[in-house]
Coordinates of C-alpha atoms in Angstrom, one line a residue:
X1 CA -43.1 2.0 63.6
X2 CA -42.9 0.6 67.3
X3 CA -46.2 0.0 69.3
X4 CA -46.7 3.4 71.3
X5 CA -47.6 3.3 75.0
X6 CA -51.2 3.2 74.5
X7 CA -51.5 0.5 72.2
X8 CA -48.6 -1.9 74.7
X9 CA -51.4 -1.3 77.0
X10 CA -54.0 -2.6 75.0
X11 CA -51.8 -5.8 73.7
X12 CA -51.3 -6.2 78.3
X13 CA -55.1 -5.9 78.4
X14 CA -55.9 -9.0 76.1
X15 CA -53.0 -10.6 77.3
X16 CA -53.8 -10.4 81.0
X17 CA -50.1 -12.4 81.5
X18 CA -51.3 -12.5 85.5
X19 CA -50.8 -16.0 86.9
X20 CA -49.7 -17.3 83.9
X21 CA -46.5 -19.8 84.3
X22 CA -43.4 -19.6 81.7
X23 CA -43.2 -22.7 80.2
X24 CA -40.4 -22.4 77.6
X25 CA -38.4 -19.4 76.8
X26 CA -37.2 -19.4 73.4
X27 CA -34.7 -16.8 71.7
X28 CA -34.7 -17.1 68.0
X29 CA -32.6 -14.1 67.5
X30 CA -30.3 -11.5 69.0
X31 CA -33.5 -8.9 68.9
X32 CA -36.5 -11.2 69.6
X33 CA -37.6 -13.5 72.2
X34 CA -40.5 -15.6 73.6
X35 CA -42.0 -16.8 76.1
X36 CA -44.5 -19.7 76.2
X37 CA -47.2 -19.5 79.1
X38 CA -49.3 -21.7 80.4
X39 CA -52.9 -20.5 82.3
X40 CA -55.8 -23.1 83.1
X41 CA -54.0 -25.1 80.3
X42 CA -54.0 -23.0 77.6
X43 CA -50.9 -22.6 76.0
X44 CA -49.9 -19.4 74.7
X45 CA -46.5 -17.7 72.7
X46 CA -45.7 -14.0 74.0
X47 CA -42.8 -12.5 71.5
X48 CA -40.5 -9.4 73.0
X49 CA -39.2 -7.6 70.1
X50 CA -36.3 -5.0 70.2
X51 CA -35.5 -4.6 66.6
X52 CA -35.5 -0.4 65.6
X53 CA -38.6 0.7 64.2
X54 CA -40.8 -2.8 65.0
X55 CA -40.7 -2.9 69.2
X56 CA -43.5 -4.6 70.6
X57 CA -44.5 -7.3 72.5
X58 CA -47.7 -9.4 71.4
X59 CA -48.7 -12.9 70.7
X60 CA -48.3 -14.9 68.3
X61 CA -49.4 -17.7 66.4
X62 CA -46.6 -18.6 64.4
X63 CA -44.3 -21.2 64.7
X64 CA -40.8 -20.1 66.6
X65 CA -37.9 -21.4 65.3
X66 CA -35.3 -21.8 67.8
X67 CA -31.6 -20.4 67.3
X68 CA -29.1 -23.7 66.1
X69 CA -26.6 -21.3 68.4
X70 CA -27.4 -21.3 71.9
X71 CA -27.5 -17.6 73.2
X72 CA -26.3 -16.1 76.2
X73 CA -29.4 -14.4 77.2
X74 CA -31.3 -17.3 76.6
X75 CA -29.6 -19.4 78.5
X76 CA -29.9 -17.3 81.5
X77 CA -33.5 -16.7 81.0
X78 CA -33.8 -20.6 80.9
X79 CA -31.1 -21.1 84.0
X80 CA -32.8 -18.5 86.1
X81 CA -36.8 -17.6 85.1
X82 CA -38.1 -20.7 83.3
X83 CA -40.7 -22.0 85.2
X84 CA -41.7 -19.0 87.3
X85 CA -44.9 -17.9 87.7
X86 CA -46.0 -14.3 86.0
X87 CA -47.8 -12.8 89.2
X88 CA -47.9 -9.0 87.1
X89 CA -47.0 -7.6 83.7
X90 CA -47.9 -3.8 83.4
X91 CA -46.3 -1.0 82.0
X92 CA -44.8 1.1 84.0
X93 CA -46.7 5.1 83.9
X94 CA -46.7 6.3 79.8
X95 CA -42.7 4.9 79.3
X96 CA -43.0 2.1 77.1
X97 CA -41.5 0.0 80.0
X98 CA -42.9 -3.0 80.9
X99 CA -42.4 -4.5 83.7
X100 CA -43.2 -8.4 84.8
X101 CA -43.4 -9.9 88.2
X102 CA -42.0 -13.4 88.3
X103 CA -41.4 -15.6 91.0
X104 CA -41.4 -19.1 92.6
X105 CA -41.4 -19.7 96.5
X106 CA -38.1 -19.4 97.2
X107 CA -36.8 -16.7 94.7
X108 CA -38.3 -13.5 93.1
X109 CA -36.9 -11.5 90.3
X110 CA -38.4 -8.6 87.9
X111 CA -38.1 -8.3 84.2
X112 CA -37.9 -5.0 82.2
X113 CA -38.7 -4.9 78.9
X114 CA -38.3 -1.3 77.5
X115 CA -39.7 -0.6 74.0
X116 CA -38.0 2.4 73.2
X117 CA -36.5 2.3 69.2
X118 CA -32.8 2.9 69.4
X119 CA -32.7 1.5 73.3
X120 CA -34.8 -1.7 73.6
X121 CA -33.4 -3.7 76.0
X122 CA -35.0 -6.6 78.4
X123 CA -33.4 -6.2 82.1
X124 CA -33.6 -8.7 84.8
X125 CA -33.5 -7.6 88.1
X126 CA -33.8 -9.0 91.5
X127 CA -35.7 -7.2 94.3
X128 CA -33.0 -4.7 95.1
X129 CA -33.0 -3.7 91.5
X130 CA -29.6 -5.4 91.0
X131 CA -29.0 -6.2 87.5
X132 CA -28.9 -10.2 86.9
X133 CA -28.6 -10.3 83.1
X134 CA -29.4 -8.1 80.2
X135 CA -30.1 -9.1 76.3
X136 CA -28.1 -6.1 75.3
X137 CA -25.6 -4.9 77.8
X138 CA -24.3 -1.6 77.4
X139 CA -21.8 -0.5 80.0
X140 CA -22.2 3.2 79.6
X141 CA -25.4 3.0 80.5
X142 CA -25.2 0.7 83.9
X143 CA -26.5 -1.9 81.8
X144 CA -24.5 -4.9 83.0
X145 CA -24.7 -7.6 85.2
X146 CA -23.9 -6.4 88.8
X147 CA -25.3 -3.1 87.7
X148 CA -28.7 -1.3 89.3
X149 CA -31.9 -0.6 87.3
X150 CA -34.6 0.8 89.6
X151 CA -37.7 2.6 87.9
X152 CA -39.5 5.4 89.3
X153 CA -43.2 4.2 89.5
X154 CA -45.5 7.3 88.6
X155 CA -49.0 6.5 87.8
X156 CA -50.2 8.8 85.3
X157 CA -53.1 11.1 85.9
X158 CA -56.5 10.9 83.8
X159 CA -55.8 14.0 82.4
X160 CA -52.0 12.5 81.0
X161 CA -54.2 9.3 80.2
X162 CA -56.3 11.2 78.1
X163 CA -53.8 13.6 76.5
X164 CA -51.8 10.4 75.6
X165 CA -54.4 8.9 73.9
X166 CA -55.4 11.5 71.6
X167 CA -51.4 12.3 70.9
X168 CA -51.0 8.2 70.5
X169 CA -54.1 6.7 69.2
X170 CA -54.3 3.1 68.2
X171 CA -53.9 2.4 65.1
X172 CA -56.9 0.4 62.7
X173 CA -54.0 -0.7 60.3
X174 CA -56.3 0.5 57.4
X175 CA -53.7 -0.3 54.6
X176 CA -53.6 -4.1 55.8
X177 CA -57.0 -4.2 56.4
X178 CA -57.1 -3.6 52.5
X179 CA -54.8 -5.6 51.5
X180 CA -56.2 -9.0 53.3
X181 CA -59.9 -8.0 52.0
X182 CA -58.3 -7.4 48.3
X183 CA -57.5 -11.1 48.6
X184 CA -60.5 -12.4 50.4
X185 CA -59.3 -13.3 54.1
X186 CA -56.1 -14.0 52.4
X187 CA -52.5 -12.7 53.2
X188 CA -49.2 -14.2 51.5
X189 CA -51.0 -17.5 50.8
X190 CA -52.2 -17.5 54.2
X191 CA -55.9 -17.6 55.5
X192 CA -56.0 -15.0 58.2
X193 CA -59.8 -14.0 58.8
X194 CA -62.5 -16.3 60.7
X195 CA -65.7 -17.6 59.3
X196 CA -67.3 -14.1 59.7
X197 CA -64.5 -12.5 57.3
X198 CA -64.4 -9.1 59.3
X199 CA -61.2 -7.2 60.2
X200 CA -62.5 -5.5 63.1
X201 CA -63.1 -8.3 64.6
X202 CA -60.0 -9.5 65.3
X203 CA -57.8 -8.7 68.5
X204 CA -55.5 -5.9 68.7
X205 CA -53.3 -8.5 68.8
X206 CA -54.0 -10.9 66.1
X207 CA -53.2 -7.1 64.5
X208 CA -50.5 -6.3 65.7
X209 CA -49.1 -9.9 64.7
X210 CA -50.3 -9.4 61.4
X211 CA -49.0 -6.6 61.0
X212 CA -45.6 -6.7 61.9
X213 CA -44.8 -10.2 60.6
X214 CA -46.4 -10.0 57.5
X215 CA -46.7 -6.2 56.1
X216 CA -45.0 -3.6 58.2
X217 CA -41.5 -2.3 56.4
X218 CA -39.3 -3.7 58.9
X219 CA -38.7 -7.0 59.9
X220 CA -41.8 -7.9 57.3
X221 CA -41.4 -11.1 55.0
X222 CA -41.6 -8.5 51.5
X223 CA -38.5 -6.7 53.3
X224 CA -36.7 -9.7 54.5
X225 CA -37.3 -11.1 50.8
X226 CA -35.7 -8.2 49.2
X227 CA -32.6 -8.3 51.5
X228 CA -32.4 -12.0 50.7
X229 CA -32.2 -11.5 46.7
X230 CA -29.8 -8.4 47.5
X231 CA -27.7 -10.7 49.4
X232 CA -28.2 -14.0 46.6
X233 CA -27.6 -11.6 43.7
X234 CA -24.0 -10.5 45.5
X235 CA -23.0 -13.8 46.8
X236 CA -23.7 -15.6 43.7
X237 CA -21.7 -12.6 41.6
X238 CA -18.8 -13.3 43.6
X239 CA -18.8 -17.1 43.1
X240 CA -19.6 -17.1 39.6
X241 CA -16.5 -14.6 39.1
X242 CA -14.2 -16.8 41.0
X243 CA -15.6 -19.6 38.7
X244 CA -14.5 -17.9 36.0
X245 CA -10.9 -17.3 37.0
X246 CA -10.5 -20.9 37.3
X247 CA -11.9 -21.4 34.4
X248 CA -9.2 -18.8 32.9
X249 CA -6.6 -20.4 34.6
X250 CA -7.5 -24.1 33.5
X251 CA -7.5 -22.4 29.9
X252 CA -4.2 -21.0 29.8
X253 CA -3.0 -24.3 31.5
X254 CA -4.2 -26.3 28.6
X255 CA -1.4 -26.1 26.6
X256 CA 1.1 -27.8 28.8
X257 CA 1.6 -30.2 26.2
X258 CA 3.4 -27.9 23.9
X259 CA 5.7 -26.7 27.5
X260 CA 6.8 -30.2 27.0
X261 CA 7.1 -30.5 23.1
X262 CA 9.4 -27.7 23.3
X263 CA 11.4 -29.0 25.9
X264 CA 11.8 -32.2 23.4
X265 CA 12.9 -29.6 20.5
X266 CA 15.2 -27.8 22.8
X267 CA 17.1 -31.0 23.4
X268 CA 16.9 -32.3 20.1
X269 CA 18.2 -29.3 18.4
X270 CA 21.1 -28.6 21.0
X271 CA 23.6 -28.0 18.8
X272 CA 22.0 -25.6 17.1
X273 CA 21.1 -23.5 19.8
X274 CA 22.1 -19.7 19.3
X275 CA 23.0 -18.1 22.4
X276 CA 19.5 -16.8 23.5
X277 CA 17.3 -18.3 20.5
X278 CA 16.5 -21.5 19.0
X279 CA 15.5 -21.7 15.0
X280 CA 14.2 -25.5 14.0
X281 CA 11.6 -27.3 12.4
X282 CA 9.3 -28.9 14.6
X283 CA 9.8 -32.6 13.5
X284 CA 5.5 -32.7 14.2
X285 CA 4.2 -30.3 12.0
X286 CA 6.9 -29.8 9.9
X287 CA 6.9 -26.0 10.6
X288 CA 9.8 -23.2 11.4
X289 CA 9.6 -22.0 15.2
X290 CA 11.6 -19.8 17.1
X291 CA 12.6 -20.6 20.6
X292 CA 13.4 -18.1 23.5
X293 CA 16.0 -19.3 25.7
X294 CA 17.7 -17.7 28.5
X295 CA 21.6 -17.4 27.9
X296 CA 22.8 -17.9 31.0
X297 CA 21.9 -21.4 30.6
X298 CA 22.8 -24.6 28.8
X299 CA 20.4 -26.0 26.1
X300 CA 19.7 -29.1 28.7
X301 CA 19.2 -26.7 31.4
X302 CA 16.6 -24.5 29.3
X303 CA 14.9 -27.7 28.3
X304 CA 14.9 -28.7 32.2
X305 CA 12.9 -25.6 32.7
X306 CA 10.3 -25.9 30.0
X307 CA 9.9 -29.6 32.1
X308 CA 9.3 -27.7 35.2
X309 CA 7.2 -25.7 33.7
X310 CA 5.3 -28.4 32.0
X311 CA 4.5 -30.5 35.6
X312 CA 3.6 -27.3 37.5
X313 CA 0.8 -27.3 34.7
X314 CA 0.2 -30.4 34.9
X315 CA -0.3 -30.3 38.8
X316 CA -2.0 -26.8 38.2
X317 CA -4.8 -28.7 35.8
X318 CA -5.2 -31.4 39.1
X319 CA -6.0 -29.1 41.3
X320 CA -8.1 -26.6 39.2
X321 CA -10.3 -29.6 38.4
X322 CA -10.9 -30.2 41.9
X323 CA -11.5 -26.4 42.5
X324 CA -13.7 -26.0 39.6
X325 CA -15.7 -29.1 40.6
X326 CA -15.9 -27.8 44.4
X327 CA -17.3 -24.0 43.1
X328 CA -19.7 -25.6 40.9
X329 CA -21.0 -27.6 43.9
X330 CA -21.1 -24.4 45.9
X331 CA -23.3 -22.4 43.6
X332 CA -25.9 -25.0 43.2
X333 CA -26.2 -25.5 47.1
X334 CA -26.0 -21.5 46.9
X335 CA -29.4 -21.9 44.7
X336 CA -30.9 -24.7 46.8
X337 CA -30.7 -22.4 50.2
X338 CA -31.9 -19.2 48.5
X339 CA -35.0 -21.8 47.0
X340 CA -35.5 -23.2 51.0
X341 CA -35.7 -19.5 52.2
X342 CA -37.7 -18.3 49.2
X343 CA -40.3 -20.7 50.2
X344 CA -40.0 -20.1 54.1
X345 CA -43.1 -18.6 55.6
X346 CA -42.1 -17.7 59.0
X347 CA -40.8 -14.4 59.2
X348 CA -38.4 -15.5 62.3
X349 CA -37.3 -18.5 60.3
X350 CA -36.5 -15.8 57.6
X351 CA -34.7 -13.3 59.6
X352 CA -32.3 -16.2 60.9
X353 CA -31.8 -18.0 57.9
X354 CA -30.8 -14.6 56.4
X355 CA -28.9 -13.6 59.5
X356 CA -27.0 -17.0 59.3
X357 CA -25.4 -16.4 56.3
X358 CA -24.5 -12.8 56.1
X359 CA -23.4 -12.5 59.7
X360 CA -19.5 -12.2 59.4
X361 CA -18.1 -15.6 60.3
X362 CA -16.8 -16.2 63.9
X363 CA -14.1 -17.9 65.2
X364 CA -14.8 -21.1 66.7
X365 CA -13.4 -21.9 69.6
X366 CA -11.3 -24.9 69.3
X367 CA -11.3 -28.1 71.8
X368 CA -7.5 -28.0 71.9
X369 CA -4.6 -26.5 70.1
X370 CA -3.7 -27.2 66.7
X371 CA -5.3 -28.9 63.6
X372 CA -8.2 -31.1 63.9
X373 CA -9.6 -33.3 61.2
X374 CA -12.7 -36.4 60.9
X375 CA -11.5 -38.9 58.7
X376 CA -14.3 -41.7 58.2
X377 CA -14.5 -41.5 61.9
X378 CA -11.2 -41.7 63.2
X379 CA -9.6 -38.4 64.9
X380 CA -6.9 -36.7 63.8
X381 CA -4.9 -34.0 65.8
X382 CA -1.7 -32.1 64.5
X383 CA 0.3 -29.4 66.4
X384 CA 2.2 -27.1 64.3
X385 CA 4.5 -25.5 66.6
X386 CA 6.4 -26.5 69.1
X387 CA 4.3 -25.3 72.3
X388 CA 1.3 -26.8 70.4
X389 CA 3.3 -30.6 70.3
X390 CA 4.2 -29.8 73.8
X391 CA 0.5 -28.5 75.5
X392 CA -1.0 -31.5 72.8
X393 CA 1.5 -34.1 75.1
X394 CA 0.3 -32.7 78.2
X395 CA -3.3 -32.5 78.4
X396 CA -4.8 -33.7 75.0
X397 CA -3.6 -36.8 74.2
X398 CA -3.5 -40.4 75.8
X399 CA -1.4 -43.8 75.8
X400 CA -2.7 -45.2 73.9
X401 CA -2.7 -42.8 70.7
X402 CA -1.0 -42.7 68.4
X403 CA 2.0 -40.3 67.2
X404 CA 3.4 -39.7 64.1
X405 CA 7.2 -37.7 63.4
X406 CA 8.9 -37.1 60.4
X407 CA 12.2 -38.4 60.5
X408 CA 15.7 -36.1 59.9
X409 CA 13.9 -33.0 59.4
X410 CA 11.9 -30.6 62.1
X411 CA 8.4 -30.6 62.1
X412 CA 4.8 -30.8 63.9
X413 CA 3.3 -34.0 65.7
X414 CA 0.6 -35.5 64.1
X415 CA -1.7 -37.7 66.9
X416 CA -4.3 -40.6 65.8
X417 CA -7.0 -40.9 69.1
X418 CA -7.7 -44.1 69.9
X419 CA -10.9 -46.2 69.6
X420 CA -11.3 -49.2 72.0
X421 CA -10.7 -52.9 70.7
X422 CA -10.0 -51.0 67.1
X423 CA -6.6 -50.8 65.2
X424 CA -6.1 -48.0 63.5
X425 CA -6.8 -48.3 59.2
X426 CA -3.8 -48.6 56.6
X427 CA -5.8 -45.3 55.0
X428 CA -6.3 -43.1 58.3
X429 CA -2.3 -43.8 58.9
X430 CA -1.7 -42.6 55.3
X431 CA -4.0 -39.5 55.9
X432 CA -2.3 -38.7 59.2
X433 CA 1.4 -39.4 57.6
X434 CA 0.2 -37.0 54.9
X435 CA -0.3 -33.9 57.5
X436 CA 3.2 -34.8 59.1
X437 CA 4.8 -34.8 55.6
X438 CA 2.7 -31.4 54.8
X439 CA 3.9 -29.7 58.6
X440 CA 7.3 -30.5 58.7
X441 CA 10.5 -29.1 56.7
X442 CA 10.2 -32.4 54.5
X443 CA 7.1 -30.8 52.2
X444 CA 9.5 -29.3 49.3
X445 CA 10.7 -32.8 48.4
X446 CA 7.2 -33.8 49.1
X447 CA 8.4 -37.2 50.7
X448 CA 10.0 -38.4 53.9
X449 CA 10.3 -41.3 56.3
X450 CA 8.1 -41.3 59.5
X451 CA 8.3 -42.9 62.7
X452 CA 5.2 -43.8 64.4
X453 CA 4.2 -45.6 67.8
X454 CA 2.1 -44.9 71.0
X455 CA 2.0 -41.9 73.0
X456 CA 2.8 -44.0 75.9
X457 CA 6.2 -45.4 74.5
X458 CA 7.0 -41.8 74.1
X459 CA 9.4 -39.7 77.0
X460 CA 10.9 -36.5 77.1
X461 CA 14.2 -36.1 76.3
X462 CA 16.4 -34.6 79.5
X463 CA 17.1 -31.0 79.3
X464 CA 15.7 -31.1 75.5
X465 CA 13.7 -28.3 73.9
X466 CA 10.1 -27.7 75.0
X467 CA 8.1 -31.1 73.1
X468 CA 11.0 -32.8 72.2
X469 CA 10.4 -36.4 73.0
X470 CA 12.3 -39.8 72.2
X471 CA 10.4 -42.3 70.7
X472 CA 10.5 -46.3 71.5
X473 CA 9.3 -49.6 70.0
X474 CA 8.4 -47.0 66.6
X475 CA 8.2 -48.3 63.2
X476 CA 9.0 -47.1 59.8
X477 CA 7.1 -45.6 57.6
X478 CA 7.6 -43.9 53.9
X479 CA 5.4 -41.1 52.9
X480 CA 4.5 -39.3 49.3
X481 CA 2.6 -36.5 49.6
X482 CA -0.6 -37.3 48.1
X483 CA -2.3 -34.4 46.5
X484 CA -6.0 -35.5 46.5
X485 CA -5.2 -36.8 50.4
X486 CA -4.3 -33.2 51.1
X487 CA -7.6 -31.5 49.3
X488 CA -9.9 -34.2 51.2
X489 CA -8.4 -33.2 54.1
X490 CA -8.5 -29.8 53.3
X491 CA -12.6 -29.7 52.7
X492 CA -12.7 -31.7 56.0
X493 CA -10.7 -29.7 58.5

């Protein structure tokens, strides 16, 4: 439940936010934000909060986290008001509209904060009513930057005053009066009451705090809690079945001994092959066995595939102990997290660790085209087409980088940036000749000769393809793919 109008006007009573200067505005999530103000030197936190069903504005004593992603409002609010002086912060008739009166001596702006659930929003405004910035912007409604948001001012009668109040009454939060008495001054492992130990003595807004980070149904640390397990519970389900496909998979891959074995009877029991069978005695255990084999092919040929067969499983039983290993390490840093936010008492820090990790994953916007990998400092680049070798050429790399090509066969550039007064390691060369092997037409025989030299040595070739360059003063260099290379560089990209 949000704060109705009469009870915002009782929070803007004990506030009294007049002449008060914004210190710091912090916004810890995409629905909350706060502003630290400073009056005669007392330092106080004022939190906005637009999330449905808890909107309200208060202070508060908790610590606020700050978002590890800078947001957009934020940064306008920290561009543009930080600093300002609060000359007014009233609410605007019965609306649940709030609206503050900043300004400096050259520059005055208004902020609306509208409490309504289902259309919060804080608008900033500057004297025209032309919209600056909004923390939700919602075109359909003029709610954009360049948009207008002008008010009407009615102040209500005594009569509407009164009618309000008894429609509206402030609440006594009863229930969590209760439940912190039950406890003796105590709530979550918190000490909440003075020396005195009386509820009613507190501000409306040590209650309203209270309430809403602590006990109300939404946005409370009990709710937040049970989201977190719901979200644990299905997370860890999901890795634990994925653990157990690999495990499956490592289990049927465990007998690529006998793939081999049977290749061994195949050949040594050539002559006897029948067409599409094979009856012998396996020279090991002394036992009859019957061997498929596919007519079309010779008995060295069927062999040759139960060889293939046998290194794909070997290779498979490589990389699934690497995968298994990887999964394993996941879960328990899955535990670790869910332990850290189990033992989190900040709501806020709650709500964003929670947010953090169920929030669908976003693209990151990259510094430049193509692949980029840290390897034990160094800087690796790789374009995979040709547009990305040619915009790489152009306005990524330098002179004195270096480039790596396979030779004879088509394929992306792979680019080492340069550190000053360092040569560039044996094993960074091998990682970087790795990714051209791996991007080029040269991976299915898994080896290939390189050239390598300095992007300055390099020039474009006259009337060529878009990228193609020719290289000069290069030097050789002879590549195998190296599986555990590639997975290091795969965790690492």
């Amino acid at each position: 439940m949000s704060l109705n109008c009469n009870e915002i006007n009782q929070v803007l009573s004990e506030l009294d936010l007049a002449d008060t200067f914004i210190q710091e505005i912090v916004q810890p999530g995409y629905d909350t934000l706060t502003f630290r103000v400073i009056k005669h030197g007392s330092l106080r936190t004022i939190l906005i909060c637009t999330c449905a069903g808890a909107c309200r504005i208060n202070e508060t004593w908790g610590k606020i986290p700050k978002n590890p992603k800078p947001l957009r409002f934020n940064e306008f609010l920290k561009s543009h008001v930080q600093g300002m002086r609060i000359n007014s912060c009233v609410q605007i008739g019965l609306d649940r509209v709030i609206k503050m009166d900043v300004s400096t001596w050259q520059q005055k702006y208004f902020i609306y904060i509208r409490l309504w659930s289902g259309a919060a929003n804080v608008i900033v405004t500057d004297e025209s009513g032309n919209i600056l910035d909004c923390m939700y912007r919602r075109p359909k409604k003029g709610e954009v930057s360049g948009g207008t948001f002008i008010m009407e001012e009615k102040e209500p009668s005594p009569d509407e005053k009164s009618a309000a109040l008894q429609r509206f009454p402030l609440r006594t939060f009863d229930e969590l009066k209760d439940a912190i008495e039950q406890n003796g001054g105590m709530l979550n492992g918190r000490k909440v009451l003075g020396q005195d130990g009386d509820f009613d003595s507190l501000s409306f807004n040590k209650k309203v705090d209270l309430f809403y980070s602590e006990y109300s149904s939404s946005l409370s640390r009990d709710n937040l809690l049970s989201q977190a397990e719901k979200w644990f519970n299905s997370k860890k389900s999901r890795m634990e079945q994925a653990l157990e496909k690999l495990l499956q998979k490592q289990n049927d891959f465990a007998g690529a001994e006998k793939l081999k074995h049977t290749g061994d009877l195949i050949l040594a029991y050539a002559q006897e092959a029948n067409g599409s069978s094979l009856d012998c005695t396996d020279y090991d255990s002394g036992q009859q066995v019957h061997i498929r084999l596919d007519p079309k092919l010779s008995p060295q040929q069927n062999a040759q595939v139960y060889y293939s067969q046998y290194k794909k499983a070997v290779s498979g039983q490589e990389a699934l102990a690497h995968d298994i290993e990887l999964s394993r390490k996941n879960l328990a840093k899955l535990d670790s997290e869910y332990k850290a936010l189990l033992e989190e008492k900040s709501v806020i820090k709650i709500e964003q660790m929670l947010r953090r990790d169920t929030a669908p994953a976003q693209t990151k916007e990259k510094p430049h085209p193509g692949l980029h990998y840290e390897i034990d400092g160094w800087t690796i680049i790789v374009g995979r087409t040709a547009s990305e070798n040619d915009d790489l050429l152009r306005h990524y790399v330098k002179g004195a980088d270096m480039w790596l090509h396979t030779r004879d066969y088509a394929g992306g550039y792979v680019f080492i940036k340069a550190q000053k007064n360092k040569t560039v390691p044996l094993e960074t060369l091998l990682y970087a000749g790795n990714l051209a092997v791996y991007h080029s037409k040269a991976r299915k025989n898994a080896e290939a000769d390189l050239y390598y030299t300095q992007v300055k040595y390099l020039r474009r070739a006259k009337n060529g393809p878009k990228g193609l360059v020719i290289p000069t003063q290069e030097k050789n260099l002879h590549i195998k793919l190296d599986a555990q290379k590639l997975r290091e560089l795969e965790e690492r990209g």
